[in-house]
PDB file of C-alpha atoms in Angstrom:
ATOM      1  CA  UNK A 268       0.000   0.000   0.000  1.00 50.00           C
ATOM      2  CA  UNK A 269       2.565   2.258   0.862  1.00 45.00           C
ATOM      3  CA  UNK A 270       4.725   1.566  -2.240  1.00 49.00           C
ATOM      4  CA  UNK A 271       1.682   2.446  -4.176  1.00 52.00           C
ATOM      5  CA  UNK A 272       0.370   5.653  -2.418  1.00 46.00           C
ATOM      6  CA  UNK A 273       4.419   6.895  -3.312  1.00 43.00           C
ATOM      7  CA  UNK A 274       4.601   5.971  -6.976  1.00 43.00           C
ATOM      8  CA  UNK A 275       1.088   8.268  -7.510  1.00 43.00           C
ATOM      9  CA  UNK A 276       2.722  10.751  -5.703  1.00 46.00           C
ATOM     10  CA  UNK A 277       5.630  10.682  -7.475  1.00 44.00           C
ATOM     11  CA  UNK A 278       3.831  10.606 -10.574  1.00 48.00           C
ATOM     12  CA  UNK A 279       1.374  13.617  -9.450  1.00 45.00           C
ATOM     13  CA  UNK A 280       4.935  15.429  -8.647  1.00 45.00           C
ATOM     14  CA  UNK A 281       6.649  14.875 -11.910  1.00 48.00           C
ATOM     15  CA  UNK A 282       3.564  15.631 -13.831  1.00 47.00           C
ATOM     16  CA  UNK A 283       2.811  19.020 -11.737  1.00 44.00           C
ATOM     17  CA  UNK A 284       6.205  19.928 -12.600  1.00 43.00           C
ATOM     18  CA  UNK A 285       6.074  19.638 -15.895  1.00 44.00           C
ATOM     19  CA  UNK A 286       2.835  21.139 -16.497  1.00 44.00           C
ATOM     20  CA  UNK A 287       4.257  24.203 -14.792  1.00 42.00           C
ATOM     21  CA  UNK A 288       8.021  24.006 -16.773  1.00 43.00           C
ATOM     22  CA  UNK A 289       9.815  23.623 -13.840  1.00 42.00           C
ATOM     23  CA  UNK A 290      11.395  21.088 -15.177  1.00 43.00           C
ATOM     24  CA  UNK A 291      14.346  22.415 -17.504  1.00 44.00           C
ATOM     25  CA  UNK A 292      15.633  20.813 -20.311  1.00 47.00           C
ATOM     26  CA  UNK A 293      18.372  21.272 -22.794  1.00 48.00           C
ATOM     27  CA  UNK A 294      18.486  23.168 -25.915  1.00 55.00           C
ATOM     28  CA  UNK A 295      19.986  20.745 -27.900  1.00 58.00           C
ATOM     29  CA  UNK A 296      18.051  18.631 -28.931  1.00 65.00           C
ATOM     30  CA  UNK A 297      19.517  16.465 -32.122  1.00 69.00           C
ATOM     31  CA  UNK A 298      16.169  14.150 -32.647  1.00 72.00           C
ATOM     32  CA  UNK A 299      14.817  10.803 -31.689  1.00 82.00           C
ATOM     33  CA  UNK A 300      17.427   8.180 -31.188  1.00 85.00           C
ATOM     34  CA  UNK A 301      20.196  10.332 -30.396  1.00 90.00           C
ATOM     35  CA  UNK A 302      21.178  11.186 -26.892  1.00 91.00           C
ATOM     36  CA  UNK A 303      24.131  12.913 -25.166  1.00 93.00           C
ATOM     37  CA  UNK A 304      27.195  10.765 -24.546  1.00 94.00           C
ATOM     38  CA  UNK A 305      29.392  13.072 -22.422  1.00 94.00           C
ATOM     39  CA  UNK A 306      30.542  17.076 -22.486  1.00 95.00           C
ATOM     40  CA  UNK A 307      33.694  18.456 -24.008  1.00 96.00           C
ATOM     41  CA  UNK A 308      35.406  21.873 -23.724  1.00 95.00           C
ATOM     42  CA  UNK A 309      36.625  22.227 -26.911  1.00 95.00           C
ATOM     43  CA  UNK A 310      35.155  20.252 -30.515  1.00 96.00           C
ATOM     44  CA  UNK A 311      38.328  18.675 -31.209  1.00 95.00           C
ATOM     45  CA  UNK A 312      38.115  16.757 -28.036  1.00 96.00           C
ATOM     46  CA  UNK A 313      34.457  15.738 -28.869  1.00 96.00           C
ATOM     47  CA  UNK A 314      35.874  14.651 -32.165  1.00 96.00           C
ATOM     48  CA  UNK A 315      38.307  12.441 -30.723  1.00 95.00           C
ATOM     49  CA  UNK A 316      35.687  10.801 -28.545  1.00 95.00           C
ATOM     50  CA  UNK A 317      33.261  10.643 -31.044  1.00 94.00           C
ATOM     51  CA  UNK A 318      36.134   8.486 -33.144  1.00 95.00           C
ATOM     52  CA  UNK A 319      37.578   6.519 -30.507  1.00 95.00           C
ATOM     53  CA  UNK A 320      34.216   5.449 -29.863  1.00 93.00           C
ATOM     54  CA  UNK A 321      33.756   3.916 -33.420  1.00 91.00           C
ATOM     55  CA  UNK A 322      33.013   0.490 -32.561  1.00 92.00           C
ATOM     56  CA  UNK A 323      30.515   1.479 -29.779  1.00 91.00           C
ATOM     57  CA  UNK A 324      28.174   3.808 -31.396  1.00 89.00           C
ATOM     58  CA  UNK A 325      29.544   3.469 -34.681  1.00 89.00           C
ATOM     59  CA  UNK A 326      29.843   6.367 -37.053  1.00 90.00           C
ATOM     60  CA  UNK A 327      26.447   8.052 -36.506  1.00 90.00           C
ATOM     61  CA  UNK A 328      27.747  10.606 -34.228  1.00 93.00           C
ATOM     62  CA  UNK A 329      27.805  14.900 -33.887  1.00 93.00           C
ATOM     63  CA  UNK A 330      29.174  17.658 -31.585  1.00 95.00           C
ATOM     64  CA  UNK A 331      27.420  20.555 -31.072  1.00 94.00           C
ATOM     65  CA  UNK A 332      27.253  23.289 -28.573  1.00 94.00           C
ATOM     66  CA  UNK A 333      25.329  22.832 -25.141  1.00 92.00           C
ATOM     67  CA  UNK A 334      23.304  26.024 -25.366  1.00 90.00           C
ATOM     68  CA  UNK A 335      23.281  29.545 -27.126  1.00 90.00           C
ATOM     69  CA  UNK A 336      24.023  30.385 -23.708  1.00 91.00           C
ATOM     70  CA  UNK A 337      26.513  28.174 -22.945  1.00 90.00           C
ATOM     71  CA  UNK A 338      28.975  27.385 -26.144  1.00 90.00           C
ATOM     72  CA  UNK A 339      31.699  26.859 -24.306  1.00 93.00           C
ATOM     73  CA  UNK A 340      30.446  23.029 -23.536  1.00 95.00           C
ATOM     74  CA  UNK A 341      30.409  20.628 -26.718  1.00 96.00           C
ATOM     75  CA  UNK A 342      28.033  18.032 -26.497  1.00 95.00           C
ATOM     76  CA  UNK A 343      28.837  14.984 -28.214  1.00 95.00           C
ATOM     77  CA  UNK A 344      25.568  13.331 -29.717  1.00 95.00           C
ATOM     78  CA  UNK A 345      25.155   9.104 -30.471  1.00 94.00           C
ATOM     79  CA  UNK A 346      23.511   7.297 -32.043  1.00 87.00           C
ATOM     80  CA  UNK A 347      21.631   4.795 -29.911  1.00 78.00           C
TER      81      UNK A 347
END
């Protein structure tokens, strides 16, 4: 009972924050079945990730700033 009473809690939480946009969320936002692998400070270090990681993610892989606000982090986006 008690397990149950927390999870609609939860979910009542999550879902008030939400609806108010509490809840921040990145700018970039590459598409559906990408998602960030890790940060960089510079784009020739998310390069080198992005190829020594060949034979994880493959080649399917792109860096791109974090934020307008914030270009001084590289994100570097896979391909999942």
């Amino acid at each position: 009972m008690y397990r149950r009473a927390a999870a609609v809690f939860a979910t009542a939480a999550t879902a008030g924050a939400l609806a108010l946009g509490v809840v921040g969320t990145a700018e970039a936002n590459p598409g559906p079945g990408y998602y960030a692998r890790s940060s960089h400070t510079s784009y020739a270090d998310c390069q080198a990730t992005g190829k020594a990681g060949y034979r994880i993610w493959g080649p399917n892989f792109f860096c791109e700033p974090f934020s307008t606000d914030r270009p001084d982090i590289i994100v570097l986006w896979v391909r999942g």
